[in-house]
Short mmCIF file of C-alpha atoms (C1' of nucleotides) in Angstrom, two decimals:
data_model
loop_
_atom_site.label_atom_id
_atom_site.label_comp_id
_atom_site.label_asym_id
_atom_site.label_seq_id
_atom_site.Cartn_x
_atom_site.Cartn_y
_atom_site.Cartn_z
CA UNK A 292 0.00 0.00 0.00
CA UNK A 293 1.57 3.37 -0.86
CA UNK A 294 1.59 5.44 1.24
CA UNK A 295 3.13 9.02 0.05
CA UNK A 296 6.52 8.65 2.23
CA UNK A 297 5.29 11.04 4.82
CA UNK A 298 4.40 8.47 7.57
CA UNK A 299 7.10 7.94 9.48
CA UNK A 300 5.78 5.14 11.84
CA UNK A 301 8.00 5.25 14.53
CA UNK A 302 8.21 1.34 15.35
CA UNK A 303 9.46 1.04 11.84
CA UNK A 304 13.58 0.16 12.51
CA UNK A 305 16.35 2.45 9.94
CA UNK A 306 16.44 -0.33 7.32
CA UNK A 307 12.44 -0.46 7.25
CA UNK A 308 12.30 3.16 6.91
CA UNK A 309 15.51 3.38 4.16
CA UNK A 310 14.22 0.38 2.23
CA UNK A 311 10.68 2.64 2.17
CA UNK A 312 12.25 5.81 1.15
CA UNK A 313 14.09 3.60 -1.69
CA UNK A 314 10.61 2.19 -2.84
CA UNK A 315 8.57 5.37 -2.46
CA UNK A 316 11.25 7.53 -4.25
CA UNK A 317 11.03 4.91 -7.74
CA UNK A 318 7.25 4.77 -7.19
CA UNK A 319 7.34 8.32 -7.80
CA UNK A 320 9.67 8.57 -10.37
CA UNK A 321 8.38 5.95 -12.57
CA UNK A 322 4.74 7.07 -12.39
CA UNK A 323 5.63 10.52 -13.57
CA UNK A 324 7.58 9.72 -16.11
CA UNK A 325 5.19 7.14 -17.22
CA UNK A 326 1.73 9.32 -17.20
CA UNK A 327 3.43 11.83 -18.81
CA UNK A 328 5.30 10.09 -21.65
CA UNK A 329 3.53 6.51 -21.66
CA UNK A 330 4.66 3.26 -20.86
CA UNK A 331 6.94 2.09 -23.79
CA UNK A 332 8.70 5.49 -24.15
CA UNK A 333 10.29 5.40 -20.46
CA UNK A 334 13.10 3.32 -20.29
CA UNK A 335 14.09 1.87 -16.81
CA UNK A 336 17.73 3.83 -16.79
CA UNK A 337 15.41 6.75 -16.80
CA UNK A 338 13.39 5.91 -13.73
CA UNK A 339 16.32 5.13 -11.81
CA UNK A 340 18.41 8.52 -13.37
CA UNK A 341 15.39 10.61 -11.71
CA UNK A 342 15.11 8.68 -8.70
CA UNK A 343 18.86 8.45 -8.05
CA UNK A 344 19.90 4.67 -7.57
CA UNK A 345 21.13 2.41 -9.77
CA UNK A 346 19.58 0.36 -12.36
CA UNK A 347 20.35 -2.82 -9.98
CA UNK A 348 18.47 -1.30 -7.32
CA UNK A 349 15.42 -1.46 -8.98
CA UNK A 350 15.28 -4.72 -9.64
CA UNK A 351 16.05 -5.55 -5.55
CA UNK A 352 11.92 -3.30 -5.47
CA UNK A 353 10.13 -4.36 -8.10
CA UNK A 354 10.33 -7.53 -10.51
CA UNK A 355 9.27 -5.79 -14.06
CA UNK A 356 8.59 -2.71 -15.46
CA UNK A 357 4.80 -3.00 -15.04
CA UNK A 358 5.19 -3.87 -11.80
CA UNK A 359 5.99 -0.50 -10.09
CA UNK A 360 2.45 0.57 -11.78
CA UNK A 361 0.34 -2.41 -11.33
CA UNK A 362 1.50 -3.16 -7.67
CA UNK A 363 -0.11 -0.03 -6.70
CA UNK A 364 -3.30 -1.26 -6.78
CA UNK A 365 -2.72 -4.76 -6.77
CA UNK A 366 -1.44 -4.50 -3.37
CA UNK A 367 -5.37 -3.24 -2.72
CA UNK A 368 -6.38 -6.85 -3.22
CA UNK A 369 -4.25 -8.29 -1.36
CA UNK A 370 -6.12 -8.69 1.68
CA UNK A 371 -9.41 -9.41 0.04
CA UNK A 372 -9.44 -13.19 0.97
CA UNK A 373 -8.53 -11.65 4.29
CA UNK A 374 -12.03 -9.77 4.80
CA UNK A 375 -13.98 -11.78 2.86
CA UNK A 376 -13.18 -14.44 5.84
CA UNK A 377 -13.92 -11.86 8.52
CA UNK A 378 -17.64 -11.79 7.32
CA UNK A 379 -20.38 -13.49 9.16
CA UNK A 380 -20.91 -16.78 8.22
CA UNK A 381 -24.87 -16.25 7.60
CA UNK A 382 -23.90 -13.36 5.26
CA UNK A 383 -25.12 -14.51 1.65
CA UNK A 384 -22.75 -14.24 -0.96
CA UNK A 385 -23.52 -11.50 -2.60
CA UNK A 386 -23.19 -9.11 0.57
CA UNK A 387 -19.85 -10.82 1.51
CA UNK A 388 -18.46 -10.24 -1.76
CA UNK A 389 -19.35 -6.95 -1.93
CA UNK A 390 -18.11 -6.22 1.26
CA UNK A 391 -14.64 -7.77 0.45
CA UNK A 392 -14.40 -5.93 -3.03
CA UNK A 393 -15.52 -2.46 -1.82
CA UNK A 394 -12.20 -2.25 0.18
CA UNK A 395 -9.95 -1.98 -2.45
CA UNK A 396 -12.37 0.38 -4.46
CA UNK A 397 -12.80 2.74 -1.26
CA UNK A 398 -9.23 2.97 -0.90
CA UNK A 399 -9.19 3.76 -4.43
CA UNK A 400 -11.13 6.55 -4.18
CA UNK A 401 -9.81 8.18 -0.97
CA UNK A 402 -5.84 8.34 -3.07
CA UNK A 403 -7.87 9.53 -6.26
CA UNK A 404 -5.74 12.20 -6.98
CA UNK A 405 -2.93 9.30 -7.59
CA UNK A 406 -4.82 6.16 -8.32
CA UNK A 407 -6.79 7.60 -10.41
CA UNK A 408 -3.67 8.31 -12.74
CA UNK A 409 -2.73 5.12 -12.01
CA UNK A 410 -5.93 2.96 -12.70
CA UNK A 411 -6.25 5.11 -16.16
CA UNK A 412 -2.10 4.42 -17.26
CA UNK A 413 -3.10 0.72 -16.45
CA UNK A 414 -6.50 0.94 -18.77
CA UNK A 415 -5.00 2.15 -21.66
CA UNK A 416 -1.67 0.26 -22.05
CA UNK A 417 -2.11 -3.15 -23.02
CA UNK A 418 1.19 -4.38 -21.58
CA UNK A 419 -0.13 -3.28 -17.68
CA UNK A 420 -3.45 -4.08 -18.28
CA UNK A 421 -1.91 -7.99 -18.92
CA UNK A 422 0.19 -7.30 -15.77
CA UNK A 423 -2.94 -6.71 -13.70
CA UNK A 424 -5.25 -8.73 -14.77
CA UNK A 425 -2.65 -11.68 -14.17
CA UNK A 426 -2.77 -10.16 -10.57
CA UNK A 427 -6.30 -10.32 -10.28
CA UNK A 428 -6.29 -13.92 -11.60
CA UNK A 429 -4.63 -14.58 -8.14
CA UNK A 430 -7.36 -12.43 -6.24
CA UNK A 431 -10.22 -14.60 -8.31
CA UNK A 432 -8.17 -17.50 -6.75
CA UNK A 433 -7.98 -16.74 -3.63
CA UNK A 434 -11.95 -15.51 -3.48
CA UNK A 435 -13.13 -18.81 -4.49
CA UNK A 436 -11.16 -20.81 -2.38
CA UNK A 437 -12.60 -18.65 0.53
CA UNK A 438 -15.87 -18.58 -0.52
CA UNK A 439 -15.58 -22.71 -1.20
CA UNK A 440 -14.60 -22.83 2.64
CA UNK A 441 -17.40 -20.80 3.55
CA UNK A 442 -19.82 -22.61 2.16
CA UNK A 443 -18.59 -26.02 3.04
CA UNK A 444 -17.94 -27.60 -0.68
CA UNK A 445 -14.87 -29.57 -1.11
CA UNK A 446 -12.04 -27.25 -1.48
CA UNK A 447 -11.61 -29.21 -5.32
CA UNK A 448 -12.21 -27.19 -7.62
CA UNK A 449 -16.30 -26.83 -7.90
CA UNK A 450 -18.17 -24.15 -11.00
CA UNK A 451 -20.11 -21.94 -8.46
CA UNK A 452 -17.13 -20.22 -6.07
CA UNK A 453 -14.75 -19.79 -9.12
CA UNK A 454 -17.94 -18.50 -11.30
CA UNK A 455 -19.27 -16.19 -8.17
CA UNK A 456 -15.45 -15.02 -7.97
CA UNK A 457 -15.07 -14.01 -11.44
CA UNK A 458 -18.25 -12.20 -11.72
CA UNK A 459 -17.39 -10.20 -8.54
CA UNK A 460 -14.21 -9.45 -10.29
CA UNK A 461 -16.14 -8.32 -13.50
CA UNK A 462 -18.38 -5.69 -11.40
CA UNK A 463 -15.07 -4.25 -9.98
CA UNK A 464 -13.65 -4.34 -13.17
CA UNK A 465 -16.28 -2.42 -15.08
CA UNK A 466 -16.85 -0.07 -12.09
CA UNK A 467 -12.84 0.91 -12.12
CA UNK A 468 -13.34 1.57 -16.02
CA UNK A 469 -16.15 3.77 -15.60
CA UNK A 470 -14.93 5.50 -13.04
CA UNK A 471 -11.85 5.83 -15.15
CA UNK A 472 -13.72 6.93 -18.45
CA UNK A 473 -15.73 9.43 -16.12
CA UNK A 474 -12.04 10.79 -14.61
CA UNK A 475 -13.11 10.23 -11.28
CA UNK A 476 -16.22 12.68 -11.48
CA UNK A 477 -18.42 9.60 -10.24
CA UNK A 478 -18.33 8.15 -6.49
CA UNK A 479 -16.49 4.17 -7.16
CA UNK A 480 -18.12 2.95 -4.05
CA UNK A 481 -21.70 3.89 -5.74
CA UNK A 482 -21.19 2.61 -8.73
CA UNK A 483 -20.07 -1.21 -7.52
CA UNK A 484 -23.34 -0.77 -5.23
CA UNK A 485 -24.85 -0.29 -8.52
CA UNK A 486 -23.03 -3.41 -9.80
CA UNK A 487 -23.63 -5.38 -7.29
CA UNK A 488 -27.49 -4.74 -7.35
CA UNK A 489 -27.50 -6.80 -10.76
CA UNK A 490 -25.15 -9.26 -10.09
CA UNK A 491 -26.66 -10.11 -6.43
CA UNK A 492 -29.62 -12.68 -7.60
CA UNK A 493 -26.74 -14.45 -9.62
CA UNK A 494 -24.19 -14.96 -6.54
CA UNK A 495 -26.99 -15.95 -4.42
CA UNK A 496 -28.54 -18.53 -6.89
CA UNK A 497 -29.76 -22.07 -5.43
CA UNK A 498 -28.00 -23.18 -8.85
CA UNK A 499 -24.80 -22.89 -7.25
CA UNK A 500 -25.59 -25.18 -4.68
CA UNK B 237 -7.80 -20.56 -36.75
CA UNK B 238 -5.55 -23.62 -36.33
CA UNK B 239 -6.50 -26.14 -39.56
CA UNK B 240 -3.62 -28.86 -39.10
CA UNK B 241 -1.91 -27.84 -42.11
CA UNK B 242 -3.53 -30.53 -44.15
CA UNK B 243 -6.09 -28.62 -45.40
CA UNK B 244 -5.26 -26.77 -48.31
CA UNK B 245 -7.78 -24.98 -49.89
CA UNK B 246 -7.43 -24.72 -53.66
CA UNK B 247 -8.90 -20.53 -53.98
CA UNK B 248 -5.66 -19.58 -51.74
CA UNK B 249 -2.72 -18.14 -53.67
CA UNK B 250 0.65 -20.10 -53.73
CA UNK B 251 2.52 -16.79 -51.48
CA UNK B 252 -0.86 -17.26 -48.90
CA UNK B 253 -0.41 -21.16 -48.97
CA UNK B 254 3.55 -20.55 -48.07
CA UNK B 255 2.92 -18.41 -45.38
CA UNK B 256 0.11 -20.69 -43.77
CA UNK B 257 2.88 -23.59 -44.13
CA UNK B 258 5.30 -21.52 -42.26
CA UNK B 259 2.86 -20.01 -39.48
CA UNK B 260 1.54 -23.91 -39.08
CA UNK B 261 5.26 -25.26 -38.78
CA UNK B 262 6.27 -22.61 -36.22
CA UNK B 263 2.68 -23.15 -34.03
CA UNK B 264 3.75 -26.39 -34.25
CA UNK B 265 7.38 -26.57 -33.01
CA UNK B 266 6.59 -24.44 -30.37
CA UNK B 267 3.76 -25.74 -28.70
CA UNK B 268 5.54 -29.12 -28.73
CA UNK B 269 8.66 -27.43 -26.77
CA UNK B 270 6.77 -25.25 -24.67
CA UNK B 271 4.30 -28.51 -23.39
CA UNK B 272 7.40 -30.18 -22.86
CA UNK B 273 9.86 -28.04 -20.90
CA UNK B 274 7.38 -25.14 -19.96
CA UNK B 275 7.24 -21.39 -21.14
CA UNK B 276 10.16 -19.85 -19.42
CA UNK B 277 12.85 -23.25 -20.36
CA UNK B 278 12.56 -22.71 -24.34
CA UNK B 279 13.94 -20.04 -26.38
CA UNK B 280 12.49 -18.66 -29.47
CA UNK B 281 16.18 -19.79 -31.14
CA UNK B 282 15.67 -23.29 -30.01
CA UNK B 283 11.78 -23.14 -31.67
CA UNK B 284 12.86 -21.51 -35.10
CA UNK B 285 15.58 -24.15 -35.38
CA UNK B 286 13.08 -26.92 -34.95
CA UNK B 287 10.77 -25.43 -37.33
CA UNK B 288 13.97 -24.53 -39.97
CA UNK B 289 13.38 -20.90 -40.29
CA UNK B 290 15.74 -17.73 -38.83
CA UNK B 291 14.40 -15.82 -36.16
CA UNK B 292 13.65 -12.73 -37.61
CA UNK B 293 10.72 -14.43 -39.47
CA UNK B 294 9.45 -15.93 -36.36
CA UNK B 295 8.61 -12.52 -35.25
CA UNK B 296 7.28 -11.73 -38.76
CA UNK B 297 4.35 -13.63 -37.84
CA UNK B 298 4.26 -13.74 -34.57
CA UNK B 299 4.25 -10.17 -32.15
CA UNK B 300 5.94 -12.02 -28.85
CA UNK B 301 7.18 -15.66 -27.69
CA UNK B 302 3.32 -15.61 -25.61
CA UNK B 303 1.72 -14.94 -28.66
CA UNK B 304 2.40 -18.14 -30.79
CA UNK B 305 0.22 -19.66 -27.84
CA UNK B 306 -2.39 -17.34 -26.96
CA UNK B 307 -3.25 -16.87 -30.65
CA UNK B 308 -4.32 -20.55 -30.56
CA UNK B 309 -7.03 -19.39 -28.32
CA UNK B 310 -7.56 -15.91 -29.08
CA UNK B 311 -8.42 -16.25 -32.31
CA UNK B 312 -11.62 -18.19 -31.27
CA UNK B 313 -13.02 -15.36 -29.41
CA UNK B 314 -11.89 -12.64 -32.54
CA UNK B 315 -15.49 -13.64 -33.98
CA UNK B 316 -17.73 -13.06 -30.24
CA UNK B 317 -19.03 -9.81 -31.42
CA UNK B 318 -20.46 -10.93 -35.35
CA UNK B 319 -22.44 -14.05 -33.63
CA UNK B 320 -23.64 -11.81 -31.07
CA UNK B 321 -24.78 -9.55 -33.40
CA UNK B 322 -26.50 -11.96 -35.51
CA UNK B 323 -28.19 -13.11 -32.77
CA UNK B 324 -32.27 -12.30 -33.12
CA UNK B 325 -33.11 -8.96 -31.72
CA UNK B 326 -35.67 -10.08 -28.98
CA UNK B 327 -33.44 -12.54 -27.73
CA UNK B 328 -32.59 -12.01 -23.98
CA UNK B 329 -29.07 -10.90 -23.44
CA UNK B 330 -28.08 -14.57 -20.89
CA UNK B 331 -29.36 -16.58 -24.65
CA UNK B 332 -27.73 -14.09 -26.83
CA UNK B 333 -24.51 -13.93 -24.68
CA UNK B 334 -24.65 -17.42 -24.26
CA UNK B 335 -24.56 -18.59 -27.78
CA UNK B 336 -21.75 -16.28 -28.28
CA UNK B 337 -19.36 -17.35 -26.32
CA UNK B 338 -20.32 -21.26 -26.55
CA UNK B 339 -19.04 -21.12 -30.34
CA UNK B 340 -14.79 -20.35 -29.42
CA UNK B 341 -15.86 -23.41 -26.76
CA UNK B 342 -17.08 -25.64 -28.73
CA UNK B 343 -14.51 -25.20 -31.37
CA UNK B 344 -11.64 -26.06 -28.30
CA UNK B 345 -13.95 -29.18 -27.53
CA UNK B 346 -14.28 -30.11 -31.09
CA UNK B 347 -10.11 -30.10 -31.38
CA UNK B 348 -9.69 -31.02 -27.51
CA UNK B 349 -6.26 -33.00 -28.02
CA UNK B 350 -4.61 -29.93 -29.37
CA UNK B 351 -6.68 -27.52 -27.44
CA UNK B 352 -6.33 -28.69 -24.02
CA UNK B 353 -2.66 -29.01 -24.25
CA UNK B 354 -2.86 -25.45 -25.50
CA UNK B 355 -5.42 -24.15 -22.25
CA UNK B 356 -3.70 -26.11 -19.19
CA UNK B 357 0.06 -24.28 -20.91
CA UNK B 358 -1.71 -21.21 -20.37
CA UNK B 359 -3.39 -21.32 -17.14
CA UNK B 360 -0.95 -22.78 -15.16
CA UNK B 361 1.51 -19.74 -17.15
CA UNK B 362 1.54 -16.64 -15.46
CA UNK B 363 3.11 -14.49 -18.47
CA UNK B 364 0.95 -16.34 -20.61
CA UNK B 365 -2.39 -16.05 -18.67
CA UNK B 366 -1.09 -12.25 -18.63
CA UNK B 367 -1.47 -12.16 -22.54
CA UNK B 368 -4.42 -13.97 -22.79
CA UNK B 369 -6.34 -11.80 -20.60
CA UNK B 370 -5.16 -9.23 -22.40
CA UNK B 371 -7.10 -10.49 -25.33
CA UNK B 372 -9.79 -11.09 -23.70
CA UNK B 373 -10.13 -7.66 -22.45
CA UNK B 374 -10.74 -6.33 -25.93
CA UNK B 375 -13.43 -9.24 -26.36
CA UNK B 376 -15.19 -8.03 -23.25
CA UNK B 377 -14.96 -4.43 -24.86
CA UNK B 378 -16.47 -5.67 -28.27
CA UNK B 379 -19.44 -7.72 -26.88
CA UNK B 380 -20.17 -4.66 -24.43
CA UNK B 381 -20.56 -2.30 -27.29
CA UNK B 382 -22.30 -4.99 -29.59
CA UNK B 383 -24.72 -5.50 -26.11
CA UNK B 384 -25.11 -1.67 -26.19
CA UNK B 385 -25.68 -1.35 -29.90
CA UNK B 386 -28.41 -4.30 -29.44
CA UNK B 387 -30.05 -2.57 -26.36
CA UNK B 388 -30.48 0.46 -27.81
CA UNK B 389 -28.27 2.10 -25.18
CA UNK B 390 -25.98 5.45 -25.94
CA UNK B 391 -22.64 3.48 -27.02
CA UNK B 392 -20.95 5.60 -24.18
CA UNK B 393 -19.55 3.90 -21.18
CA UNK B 394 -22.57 2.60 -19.65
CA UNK B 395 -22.32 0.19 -16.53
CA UNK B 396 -24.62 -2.67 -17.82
CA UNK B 397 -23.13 -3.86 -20.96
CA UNK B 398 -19.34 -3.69 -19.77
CA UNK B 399 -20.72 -5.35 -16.31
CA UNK B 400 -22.81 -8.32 -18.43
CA UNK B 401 -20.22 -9.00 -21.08
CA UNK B 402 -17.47 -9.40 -18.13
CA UNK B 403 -20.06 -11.76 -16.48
CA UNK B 404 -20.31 -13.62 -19.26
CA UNK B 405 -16.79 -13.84 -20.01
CA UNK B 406 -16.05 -14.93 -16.17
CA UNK B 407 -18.71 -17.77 -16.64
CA UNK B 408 -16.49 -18.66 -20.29
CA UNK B 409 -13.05 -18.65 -17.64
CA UNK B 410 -14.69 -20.64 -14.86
CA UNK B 411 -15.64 -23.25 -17.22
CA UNK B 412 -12.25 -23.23 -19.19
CA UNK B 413 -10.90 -23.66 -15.65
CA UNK B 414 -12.73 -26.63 -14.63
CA UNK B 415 -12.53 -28.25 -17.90
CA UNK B 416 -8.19 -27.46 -17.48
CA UNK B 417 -8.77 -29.29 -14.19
CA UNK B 418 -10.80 -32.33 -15.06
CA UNK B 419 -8.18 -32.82 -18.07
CA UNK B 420 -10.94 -32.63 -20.48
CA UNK B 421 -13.21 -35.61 -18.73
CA UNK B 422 -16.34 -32.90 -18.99
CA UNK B 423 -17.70 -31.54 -21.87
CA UNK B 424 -16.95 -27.75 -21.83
CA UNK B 425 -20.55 -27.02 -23.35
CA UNK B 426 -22.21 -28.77 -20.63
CA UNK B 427 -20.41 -26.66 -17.83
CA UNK B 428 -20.84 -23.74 -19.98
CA UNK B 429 -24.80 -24.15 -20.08
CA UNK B 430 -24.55 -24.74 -16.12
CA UNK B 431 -22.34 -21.42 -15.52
CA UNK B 432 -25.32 -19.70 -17.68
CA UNK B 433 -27.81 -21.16 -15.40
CA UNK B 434 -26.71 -19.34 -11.97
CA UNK B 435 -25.93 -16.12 -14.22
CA UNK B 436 -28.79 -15.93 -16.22
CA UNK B 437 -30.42 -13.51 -13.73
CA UNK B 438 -28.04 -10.97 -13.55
CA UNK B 439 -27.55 -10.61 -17.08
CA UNK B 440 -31.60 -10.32 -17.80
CA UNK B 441 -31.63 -8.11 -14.79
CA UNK B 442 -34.22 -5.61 -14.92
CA UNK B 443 -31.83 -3.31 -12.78
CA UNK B 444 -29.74 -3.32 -15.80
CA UNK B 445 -32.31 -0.22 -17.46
"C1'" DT C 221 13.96 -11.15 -70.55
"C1'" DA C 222 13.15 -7.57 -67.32
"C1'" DC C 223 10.49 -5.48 -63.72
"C1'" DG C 224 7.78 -5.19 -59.37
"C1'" DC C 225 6.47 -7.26 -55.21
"C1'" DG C 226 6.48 -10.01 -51.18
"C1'" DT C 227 9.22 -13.04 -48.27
"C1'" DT C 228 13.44 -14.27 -46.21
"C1'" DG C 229 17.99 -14.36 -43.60
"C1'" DA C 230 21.73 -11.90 -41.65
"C1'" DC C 231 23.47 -8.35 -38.91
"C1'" DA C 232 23.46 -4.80 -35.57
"C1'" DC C 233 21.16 -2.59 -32.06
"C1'" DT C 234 18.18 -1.36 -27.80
"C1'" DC C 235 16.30 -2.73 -23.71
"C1'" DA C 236 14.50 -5.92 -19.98
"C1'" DG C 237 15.98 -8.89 -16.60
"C1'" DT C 238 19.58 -11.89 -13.90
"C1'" DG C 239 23.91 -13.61 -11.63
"C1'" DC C 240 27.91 -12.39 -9.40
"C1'" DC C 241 31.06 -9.91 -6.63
"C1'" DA C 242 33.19 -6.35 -4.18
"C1'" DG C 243 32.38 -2.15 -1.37
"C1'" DT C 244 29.94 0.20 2.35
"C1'" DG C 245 27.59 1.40 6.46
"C1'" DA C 246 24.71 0.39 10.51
"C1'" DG C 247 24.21 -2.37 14.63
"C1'" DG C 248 25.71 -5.69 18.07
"C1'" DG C 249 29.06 -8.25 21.00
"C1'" DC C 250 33.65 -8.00 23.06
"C1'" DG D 11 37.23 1.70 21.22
"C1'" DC D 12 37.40 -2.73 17.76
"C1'" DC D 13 35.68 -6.39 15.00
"C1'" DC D 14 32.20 -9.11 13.02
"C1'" DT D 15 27.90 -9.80 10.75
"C1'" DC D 16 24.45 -8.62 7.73
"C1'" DA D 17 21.64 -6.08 4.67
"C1'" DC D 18 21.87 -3.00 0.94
"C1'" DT D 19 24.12 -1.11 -2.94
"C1'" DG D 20 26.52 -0.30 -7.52
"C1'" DG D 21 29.04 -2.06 -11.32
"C1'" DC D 22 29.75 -5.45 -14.69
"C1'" DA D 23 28.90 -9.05 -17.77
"C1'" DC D 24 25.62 -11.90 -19.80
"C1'" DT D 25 21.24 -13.96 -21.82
"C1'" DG D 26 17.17 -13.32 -24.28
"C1'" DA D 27 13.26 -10.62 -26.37
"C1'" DG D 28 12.09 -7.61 -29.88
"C1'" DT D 29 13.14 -4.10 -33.89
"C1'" DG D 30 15.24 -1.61 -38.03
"C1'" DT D 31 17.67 -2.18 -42.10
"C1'" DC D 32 19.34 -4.14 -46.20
"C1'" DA D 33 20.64 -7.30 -49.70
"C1'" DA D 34 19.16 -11.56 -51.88
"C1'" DC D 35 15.82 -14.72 -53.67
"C1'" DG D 36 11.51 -16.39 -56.03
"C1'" DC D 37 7.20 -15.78 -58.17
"C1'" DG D 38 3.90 -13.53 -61.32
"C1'" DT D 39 3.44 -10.38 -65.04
"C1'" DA D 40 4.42 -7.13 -69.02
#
DNA sequence: TACGCGTTGACACTCAGTGCCAGTGAGGGC
DNA sequence: GCCCTCACTGGCACTGAGTGTCAACGCGTA
């Protein structure tokens, strides 16, 4: 989670804090460079020119190119298995889902000024756009082995928690765009309420079992 | 489309008959590597020597090392958005959808030794997943603005279409999963049909305007 | 035969990504 | 204070992907 190199939390030891400076300093670099020339034009000896290390360096942060943009908000997701399991266990689907997605999105949209540059960089170049959606392949993963747990089936791999997963996945996927194509003039957290009122009746369908 | 090589169609020109020969040879050679010794273990120099051409022409037909493979696949989906369109007016969009995205599945059933080979390499892939989502990201944006065109809607960035062509397109993955899983004991129709079933609702959601 | 056109192979080049090693500085034990 | 460890760093060399360029070759046609 980024988190603008300001916040110095004290229990943090020197190397914690230096590795953090490090990280923060090519974060920024790269995404300026990036939104303002595009992805292919910015060569890595750039980034690291501006942010002062060397080329090696880089490498020790992040493992690609499209990582230093996509980990931004794939690091979002990260913990969605993580609250999806916190919900009650009555919860239907649909709620818990939404619940579990809307973190991610909220956090989104209270770093707009940033992730919104982000999110829109990712949208339009076809190389990141690979890069995170092979991210969120992992998040789809991880949802339906929770939501296989949840529910009790076998933890093999069943149609209904991967298919309830992936259409989760779509709502936050086609929220992020619009909100994207609307340049953040629309609320995120609204608009996957929005999604989630059509999708509901299909995550909570007696055909999944 | 992958057509074995065999079939050589008399109305092609000899230059369009030589390059299918040498597209088929290097599909070939490198899906049998890649199966073998994985993605990442195989060089494009090791699969133009198999297939007897220089490397420079390898990338003459081919844009990356990922895309000898995903092609396999991708080109199934290129033609989503003309059956979708030719799909009668009235329809519902879960049958309309649906009979979309069954053809690309059916045509992987219908060549299942090749095609499964060709699925499993890519889901258990990372870079390769990567690329084929990729892809499938611009199928998703076709059948949204078909879905739009069809419903009347303003072809701008509405929710519903982008939201129901991603569901549909998560119910296509989850059943391309399973059937990667089961090793091609189910019939990937079948599942399809039963993916439809639970998301049927959403998709003919009246919540959808 | 001669010309135009598309395909090919060879070469050189840029850039992403990795392995290796030596230097450096902070922190801890003596 | 001194030394030792350990994490981080930069520099270097190397592999492999992907691209631009050009000369050569083969086919169809005038």
């Amino acid at each position: 989670m980024y988190d603008d190199g300001v916040n110095h939390r004290p229990e943090m030891t020197l190397a914690e804090r230096k590795r953090r400076l490090v990280s923060d300093e090519l974060t920024e670099s790269a995404l300026q460079l990036l939104a303002l020339r595009g992805f292919d034009a910015v060569t890595i000896d750039e980034i690291v020119a501006t942010a002062g290390v060397s080329r090696r360096t880089f490498f020790r942060y992040f493992a690609s190119k499209e990582d230093v943009v996509v980990r931004f908000l794939a690091d979002m997701g990260a913990g969605m298995r993580a609250d999806l399991a916190e919900r009650p266990v009555g919860e239907p689907p649909s709620v818990a889902l939404l619940h579990a997605v809307r973190v991610p999105l909220a956090t989104c949209a209270a770093h707009s000024e940033r992730a919104l540059r982000v999110v829109q960089l990712i949208l339009r170049t076809p190389a990141l756009l690979g890069r995170f959606l092979e991210r969120q392949a992992q998040w789809r993963d991880d949802l339906a082995r929770e939501l296989a747990h949840r529910l009790g089936l076998g933890h093999e791999s069943a149609l209904y928690p991967r298919l309830a997963a992936g259409t989760a996945l779509a709502a936050f996927d086609a929220t992020l765009q619009r909100w994207s194509d609307a340049d953040g003039a629309e609320d995120p957290v609204a608009l996957l309420d929005r999604a989630f009122a059509v999708i509901a009746p299909a995550l909570d369908s007696p055909e999944g079992r």
